[in-house]
mmCIF file of N, CA and C in Angstrom:
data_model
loop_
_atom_site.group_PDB
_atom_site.id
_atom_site.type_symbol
_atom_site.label_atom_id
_atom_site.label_comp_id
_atom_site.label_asym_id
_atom_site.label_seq_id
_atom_site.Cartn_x
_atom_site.Cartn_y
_atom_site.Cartn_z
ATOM 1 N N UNK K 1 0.828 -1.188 0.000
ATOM 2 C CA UNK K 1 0.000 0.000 0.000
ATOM 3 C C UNK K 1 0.865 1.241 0.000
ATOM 4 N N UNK K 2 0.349 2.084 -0.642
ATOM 5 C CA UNK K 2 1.190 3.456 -0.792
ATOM 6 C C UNK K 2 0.916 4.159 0.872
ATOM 7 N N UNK K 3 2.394 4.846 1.013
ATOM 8 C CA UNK K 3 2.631 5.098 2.644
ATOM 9 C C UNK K 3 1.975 6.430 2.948
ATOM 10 N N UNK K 4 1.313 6.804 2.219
ATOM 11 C CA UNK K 4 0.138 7.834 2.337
ATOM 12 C C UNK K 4 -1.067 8.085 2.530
ATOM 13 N N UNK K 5 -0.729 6.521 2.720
ATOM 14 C CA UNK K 5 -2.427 6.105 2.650
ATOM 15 C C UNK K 5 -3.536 6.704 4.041
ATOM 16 N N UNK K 6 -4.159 7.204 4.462
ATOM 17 C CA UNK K 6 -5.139 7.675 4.943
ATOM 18 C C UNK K 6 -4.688 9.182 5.816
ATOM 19 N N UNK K 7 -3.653 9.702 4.641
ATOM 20 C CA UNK K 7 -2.604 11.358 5.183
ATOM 21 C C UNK K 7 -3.571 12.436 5.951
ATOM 22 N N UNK K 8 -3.468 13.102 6.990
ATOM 23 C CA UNK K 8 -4.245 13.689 7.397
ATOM 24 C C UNK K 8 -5.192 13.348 8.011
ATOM 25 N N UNK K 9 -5.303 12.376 8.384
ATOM 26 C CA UNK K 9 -6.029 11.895 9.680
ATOM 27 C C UNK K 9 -8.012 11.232 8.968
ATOM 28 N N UNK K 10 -8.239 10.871 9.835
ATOM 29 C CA UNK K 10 -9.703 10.233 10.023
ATOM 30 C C UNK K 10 -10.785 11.512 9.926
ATOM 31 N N UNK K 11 -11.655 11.416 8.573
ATOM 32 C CA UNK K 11 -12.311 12.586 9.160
ATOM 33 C C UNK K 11 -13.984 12.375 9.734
ATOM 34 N N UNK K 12 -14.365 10.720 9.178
ATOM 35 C CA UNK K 12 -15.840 10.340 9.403
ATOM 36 C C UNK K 12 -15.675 9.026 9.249
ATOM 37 N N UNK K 13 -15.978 8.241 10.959
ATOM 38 C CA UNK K 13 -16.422 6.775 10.663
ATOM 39 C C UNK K 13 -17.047 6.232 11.533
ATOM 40 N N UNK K 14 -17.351 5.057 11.676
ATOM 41 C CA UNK K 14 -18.704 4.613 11.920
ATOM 42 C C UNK K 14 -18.226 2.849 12.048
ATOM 43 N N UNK K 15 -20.181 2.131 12.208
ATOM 44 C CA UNK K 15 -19.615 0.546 12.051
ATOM 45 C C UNK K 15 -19.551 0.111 10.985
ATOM 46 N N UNK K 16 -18.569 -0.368 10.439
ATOM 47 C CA UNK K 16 -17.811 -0.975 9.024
ATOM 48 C C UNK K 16 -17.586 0.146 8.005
ATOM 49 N N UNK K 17 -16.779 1.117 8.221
ATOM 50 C CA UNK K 17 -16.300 1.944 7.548
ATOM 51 C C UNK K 17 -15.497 3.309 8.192
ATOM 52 N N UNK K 18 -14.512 4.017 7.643
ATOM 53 C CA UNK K 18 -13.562 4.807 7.913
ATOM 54 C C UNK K 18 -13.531 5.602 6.700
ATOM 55 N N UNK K 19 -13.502 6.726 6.743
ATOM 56 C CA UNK K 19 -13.120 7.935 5.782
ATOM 57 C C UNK K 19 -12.153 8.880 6.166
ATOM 58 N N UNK K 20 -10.651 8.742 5.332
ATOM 59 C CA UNK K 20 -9.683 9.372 5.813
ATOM 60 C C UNK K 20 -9.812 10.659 4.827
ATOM 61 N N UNK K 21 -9.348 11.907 5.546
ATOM 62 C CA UNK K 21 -8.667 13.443 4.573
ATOM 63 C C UNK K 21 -8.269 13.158 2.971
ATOM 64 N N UNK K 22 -7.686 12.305 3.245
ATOM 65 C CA UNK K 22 -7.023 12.515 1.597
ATOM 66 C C UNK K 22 -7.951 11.549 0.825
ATOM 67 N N UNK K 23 -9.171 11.059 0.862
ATOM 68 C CA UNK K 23 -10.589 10.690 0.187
ATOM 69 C C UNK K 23 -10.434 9.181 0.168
ATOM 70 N N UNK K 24 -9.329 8.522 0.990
ATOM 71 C CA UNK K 24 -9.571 7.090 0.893
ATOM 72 C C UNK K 24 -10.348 6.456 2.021
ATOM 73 N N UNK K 25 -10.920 5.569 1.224
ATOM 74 C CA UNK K 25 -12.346 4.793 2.329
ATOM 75 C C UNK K 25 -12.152 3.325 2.724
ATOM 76 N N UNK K 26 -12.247 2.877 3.741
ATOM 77 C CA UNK K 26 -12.424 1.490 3.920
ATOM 78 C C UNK K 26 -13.227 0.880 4.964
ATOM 79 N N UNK K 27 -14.195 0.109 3.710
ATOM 80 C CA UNK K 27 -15.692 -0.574 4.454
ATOM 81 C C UNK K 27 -15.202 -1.908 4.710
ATOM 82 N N UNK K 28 -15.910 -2.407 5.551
ATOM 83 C CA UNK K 28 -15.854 -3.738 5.815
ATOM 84 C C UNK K 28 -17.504 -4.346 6.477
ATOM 85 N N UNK K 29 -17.438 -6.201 6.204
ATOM 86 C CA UNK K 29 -18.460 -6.414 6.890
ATOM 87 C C UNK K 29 -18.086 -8.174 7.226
ATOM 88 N N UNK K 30 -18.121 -8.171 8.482
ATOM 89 C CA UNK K 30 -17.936 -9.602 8.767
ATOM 90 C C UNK K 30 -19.368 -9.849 9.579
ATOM 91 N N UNK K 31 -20.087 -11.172 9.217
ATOM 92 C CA UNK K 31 -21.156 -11.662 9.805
ATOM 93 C C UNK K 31 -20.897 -13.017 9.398
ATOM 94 N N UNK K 32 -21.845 -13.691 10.450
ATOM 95 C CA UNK K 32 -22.330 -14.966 9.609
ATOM 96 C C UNK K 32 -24.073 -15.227 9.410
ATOM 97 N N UNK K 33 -23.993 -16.040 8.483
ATOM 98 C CA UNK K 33 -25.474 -16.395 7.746
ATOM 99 C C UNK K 33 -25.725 -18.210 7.235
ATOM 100 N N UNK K 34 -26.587 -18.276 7.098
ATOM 101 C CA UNK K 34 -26.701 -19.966 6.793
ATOM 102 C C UNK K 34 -27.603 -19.947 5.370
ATOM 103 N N UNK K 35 -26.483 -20.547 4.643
ATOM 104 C CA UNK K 35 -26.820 -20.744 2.918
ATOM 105 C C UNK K 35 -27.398 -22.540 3.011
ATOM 106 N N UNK K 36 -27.543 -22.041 1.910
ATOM 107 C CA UNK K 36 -28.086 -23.489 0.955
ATOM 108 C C UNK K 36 -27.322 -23.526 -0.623
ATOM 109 N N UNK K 37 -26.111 -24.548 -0.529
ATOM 110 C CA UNK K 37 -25.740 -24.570 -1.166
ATOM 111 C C UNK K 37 -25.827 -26.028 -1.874
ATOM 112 N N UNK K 38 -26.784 -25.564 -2.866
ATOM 113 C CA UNK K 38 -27.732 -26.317 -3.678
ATOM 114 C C UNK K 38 -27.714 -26.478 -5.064
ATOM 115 N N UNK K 39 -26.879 -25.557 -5.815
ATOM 116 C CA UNK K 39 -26.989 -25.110 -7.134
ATOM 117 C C UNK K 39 -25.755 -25.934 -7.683
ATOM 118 N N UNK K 40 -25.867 -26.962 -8.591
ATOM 119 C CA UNK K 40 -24.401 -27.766 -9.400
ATOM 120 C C UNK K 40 -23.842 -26.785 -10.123
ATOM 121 N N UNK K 41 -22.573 -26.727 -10.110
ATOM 122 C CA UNK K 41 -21.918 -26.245 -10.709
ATOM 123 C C UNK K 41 -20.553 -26.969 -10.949
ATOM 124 N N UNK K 42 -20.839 -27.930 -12.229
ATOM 125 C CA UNK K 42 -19.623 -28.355 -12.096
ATOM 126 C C UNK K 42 -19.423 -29.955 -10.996
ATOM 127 N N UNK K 43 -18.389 -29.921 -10.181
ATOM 128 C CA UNK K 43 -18.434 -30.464 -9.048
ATOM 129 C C UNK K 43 -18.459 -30.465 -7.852
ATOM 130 N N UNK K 44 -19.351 -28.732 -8.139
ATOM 131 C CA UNK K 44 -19.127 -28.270 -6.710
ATOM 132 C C UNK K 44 -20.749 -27.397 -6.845
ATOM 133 N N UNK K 45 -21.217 -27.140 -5.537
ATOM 134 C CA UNK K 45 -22.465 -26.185 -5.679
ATOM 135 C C UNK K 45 -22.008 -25.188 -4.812
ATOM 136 N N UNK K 46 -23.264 -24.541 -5.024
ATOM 137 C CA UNK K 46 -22.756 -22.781 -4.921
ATOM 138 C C UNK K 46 -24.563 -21.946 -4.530
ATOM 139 N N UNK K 47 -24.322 -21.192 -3.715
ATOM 140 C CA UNK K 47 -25.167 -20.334 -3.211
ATOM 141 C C UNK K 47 -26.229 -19.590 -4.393
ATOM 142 N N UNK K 48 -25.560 -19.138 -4.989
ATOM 143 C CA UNK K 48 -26.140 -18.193 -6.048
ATOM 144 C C UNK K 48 -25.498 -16.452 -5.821
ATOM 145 N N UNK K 49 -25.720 -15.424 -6.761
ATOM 146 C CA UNK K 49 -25.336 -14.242 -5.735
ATOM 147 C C UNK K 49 -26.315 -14.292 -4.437
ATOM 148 N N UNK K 50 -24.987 -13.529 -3.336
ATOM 149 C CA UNK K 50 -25.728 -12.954 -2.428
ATOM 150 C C UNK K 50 -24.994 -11.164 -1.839
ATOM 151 N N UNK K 51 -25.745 -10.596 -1.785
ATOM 152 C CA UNK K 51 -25.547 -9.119 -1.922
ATOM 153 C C UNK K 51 -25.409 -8.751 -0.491
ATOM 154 N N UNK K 52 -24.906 -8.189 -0.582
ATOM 155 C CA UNK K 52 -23.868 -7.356 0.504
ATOM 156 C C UNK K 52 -23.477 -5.395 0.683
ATOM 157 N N UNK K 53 -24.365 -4.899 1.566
ATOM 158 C CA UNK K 53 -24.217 -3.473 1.271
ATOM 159 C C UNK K 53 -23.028 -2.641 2.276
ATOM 160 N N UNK K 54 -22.351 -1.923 1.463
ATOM 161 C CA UNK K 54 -21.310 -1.602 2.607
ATOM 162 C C UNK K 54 -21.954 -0.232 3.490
ATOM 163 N N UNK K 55 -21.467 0.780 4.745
ATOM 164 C CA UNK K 55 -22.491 1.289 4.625
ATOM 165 C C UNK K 55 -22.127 3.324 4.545
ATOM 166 N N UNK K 56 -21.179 3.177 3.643
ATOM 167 C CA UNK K 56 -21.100 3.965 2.515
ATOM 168 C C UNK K 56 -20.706 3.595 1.288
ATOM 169 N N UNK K 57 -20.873 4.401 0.405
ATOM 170 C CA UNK K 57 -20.486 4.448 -1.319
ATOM 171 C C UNK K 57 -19.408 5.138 -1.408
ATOM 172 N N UNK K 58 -18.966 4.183 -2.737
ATOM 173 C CA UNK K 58 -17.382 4.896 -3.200
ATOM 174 C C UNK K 58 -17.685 5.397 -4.112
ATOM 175 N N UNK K 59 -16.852 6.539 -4.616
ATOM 176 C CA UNK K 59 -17.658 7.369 -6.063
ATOM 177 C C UNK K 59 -16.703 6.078 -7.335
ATOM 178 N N UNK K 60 -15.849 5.470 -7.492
ATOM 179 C CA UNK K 60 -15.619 4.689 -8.153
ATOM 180 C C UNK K 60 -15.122 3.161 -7.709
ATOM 181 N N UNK K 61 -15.117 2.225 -8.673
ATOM 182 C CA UNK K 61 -15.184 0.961 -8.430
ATOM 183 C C UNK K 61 -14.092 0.730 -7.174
ATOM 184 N N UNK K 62 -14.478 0.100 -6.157
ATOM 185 C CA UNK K 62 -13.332 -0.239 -4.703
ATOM 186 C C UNK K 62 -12.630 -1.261 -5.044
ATOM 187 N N UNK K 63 -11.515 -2.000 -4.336
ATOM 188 C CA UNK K 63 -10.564 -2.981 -4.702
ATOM 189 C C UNK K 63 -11.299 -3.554 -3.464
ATOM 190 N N UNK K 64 -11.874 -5.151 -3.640
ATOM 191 C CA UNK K 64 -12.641 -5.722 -2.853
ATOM 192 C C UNK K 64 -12.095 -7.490 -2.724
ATOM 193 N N UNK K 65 -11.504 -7.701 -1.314
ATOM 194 C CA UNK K 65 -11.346 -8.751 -0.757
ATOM 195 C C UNK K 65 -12.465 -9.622 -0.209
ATOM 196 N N UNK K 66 -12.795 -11.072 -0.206
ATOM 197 C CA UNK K 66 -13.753 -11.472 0.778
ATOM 198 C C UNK K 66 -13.315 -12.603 0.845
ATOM 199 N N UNK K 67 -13.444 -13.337 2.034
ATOM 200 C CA UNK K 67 -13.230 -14.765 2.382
ATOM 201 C C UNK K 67 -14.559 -14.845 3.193
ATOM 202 N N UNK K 68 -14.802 -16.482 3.189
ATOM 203 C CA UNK K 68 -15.689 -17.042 3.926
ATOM 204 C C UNK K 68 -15.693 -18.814 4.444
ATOM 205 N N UNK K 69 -16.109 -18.981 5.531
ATOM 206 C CA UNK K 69 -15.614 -20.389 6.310
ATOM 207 C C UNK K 69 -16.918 -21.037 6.445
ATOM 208 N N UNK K 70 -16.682 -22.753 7.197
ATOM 209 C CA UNK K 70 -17.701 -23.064 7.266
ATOM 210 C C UNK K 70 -17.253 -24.348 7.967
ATOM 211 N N UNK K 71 -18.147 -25.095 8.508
ATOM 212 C CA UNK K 71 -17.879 -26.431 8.882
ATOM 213 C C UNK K 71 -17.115 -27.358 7.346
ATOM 214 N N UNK K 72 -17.827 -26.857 6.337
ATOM 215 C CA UNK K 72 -17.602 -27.560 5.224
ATOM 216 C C UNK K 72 -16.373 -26.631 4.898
ATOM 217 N N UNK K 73 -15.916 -27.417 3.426
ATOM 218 C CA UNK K 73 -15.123 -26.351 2.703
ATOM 219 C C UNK K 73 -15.519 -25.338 1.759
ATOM 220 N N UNK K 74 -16.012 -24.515 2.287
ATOM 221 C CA UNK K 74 -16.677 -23.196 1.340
ATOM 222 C C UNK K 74 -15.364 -22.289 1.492
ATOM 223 N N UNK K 75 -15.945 -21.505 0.185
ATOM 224 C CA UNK K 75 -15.395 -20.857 -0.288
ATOM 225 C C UNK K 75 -15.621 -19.762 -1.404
ATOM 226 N N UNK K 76 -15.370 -18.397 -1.775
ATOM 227 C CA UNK K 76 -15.773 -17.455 -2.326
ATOM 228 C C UNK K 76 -15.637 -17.677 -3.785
ATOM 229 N N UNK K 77 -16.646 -18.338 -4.444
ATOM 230 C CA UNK K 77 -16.181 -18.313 -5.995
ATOM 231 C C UNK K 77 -15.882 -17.025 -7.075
ATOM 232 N N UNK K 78 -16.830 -16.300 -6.590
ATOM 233 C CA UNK K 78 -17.094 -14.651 -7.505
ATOM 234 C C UNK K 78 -17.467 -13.949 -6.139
ATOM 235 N N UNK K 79 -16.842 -12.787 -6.957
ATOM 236 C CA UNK K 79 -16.930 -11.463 -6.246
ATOM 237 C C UNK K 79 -17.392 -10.282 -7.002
ATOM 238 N N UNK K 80 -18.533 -9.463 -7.329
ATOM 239 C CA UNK K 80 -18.574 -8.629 -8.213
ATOM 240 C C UNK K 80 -19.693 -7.226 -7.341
ATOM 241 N N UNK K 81 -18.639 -6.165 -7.782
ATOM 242 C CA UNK K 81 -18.975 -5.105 -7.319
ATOM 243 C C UNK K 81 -20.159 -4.611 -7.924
ATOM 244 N N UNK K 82 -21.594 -3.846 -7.276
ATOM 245 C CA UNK K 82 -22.480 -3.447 -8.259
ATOM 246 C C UNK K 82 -22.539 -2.041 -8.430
ATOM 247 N N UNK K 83 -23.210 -1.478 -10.035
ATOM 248 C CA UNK K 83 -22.957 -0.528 -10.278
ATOM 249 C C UNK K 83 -23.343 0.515 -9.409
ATOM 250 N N UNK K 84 -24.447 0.264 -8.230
ATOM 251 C CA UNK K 84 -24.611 1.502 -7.099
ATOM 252 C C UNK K 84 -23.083 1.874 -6.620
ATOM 253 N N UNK K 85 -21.698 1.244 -6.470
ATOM 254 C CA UNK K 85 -20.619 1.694 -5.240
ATOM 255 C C UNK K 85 -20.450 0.941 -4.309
ATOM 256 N N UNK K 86 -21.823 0.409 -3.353
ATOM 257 C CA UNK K 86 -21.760 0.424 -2.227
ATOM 258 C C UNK K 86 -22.243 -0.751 -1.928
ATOM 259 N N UNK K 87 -22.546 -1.784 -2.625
ATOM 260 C CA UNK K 87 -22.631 -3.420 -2.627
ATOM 261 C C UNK K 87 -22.010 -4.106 -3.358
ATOM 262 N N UNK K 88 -22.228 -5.518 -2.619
ATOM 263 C CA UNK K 88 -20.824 -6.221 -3.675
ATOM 264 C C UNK K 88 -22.122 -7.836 -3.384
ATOM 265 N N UNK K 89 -21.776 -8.318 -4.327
ATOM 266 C CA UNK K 89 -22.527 -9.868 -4.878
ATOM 267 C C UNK K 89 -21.399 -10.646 -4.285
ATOM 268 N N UNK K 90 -21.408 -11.699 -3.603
ATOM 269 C CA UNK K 90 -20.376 -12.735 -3.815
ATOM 270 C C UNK K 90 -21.338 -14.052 -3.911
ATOM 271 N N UNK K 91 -20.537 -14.845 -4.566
ATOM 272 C CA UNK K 91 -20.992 -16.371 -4.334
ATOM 273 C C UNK K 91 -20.240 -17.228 -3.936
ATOM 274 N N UNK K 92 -21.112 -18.627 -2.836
ATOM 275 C CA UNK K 92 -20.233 -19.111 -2.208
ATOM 276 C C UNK K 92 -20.149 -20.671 -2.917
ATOM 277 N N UNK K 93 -19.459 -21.225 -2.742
ATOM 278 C CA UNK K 93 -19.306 -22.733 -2.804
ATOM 279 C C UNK K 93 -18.845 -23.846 -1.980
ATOM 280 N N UNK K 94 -19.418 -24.833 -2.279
ATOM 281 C CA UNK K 94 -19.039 -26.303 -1.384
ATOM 282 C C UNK K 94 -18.920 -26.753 -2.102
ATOM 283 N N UNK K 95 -18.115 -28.459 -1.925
ATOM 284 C CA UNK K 95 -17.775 -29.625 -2.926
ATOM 285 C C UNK K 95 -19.249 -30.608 -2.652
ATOM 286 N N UNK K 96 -19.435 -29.622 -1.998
ATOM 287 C CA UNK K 96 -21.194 -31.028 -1.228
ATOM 288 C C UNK K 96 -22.560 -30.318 -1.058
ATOM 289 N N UNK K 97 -23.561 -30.829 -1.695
ATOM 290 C CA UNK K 97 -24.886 -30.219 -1.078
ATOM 291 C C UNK K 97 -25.322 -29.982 -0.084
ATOM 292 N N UNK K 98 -25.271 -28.795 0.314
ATOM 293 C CA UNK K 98 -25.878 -28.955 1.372
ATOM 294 C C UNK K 98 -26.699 -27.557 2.033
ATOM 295 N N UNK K 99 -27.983 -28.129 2.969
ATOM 296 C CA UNK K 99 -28.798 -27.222 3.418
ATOM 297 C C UNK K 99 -28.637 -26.503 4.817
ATOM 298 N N UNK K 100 -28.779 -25.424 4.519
ATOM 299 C CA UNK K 100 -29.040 -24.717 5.987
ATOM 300 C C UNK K 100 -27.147 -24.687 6.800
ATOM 301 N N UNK K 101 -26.202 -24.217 5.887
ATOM 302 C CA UNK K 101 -25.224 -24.303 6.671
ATOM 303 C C UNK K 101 -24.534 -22.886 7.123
ATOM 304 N N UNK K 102 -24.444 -22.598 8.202
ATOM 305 C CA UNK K 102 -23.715 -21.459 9.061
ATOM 306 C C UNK K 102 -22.616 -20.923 7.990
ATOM 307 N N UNK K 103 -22.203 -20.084 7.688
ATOM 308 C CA UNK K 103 -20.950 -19.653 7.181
ATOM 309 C C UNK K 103 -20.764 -18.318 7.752
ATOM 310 N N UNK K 104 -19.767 -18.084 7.784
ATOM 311 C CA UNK K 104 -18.892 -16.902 8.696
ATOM 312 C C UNK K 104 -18.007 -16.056 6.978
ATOM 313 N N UNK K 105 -18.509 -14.781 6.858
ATOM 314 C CA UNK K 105 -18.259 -14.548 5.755
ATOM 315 C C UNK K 105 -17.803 -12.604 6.353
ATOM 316 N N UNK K 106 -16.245 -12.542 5.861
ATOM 317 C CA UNK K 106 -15.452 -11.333 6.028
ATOM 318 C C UNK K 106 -15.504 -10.260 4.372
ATOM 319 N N UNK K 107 -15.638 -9.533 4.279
ATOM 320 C CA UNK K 107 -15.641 -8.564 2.963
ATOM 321 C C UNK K 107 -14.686 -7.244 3.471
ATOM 322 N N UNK K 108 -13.899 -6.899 2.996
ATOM 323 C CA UNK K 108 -13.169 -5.754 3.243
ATOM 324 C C UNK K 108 -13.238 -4.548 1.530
ATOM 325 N N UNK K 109 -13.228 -3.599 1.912
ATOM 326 C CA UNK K 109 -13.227 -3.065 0.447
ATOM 327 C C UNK K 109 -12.616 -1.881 0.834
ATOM 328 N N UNK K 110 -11.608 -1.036 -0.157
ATOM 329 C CA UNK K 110 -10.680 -0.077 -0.044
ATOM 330 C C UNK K 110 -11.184 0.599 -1.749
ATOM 331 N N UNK K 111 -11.191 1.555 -1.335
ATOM 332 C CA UNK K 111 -11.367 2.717 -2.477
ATOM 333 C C UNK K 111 -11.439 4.598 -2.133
ATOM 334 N N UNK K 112 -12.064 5.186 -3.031
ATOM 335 C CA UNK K 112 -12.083 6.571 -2.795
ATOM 336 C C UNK K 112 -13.537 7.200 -2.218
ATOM 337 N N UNK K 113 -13.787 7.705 -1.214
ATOM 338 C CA UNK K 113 -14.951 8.735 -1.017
ATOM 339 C C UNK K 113 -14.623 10.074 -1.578
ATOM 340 N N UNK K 114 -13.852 10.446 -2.006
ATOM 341 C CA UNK K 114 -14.169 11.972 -2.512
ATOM 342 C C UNK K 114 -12.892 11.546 -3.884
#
């Protein structure tokens, strides 16, 4: 990361997000939720999208991390930012069908507010 990164201090933040002086932003959202991962794909199934709002907007596209856990082996297949800024789609996957399972799912996103 460039060593400038949030220069001039913190000027507005909140839960899952920070807005530094020099217009860089970083949202985050860790929860967990229980999917149904039901859908074949391949040899593996998968959630479908599920949407995710951060709880501000970036005026352009953010650089967006997400991982997610589970009793099983899940895992984040796609990640796609939507054209509002301020949500992101991910989909999850297992090697196994299965209903009603807990997953613990982290999203971090870094971009510009001003």
């Amino acid at each position: 990361l460039n060593s400038n990164l949030g220069t001039g201090g913190i000027v507005e933040s909140g839960a899952g997000y920070v807005r530094y002086r020099d217009g860089t932003q970083l949202c985050w959202i860790a929860k967990s939720a229980t999917y149904n991962y039901s859908t074949a794909y391949g040899s593996v199934y998968h959630t479908g999208a599920q949407y995710f709002e951060f709880e501000k907007a970036f005026i352009t596209k953010p650089s967006i991390a997400a991982s997610a856990g589970s009793a099983g082996m899940t895992y984040v297949a796609s990640i796609r930012a939507s054209s509002d800024l301020q949500s992101v789609g991910l989909t999850f996957c297992n090697p196994v069908s299965t209903s009603g399972l807990l997953t613990d799912i982290s999203i971090i996103a870094v971009g510009r507010w001003k």
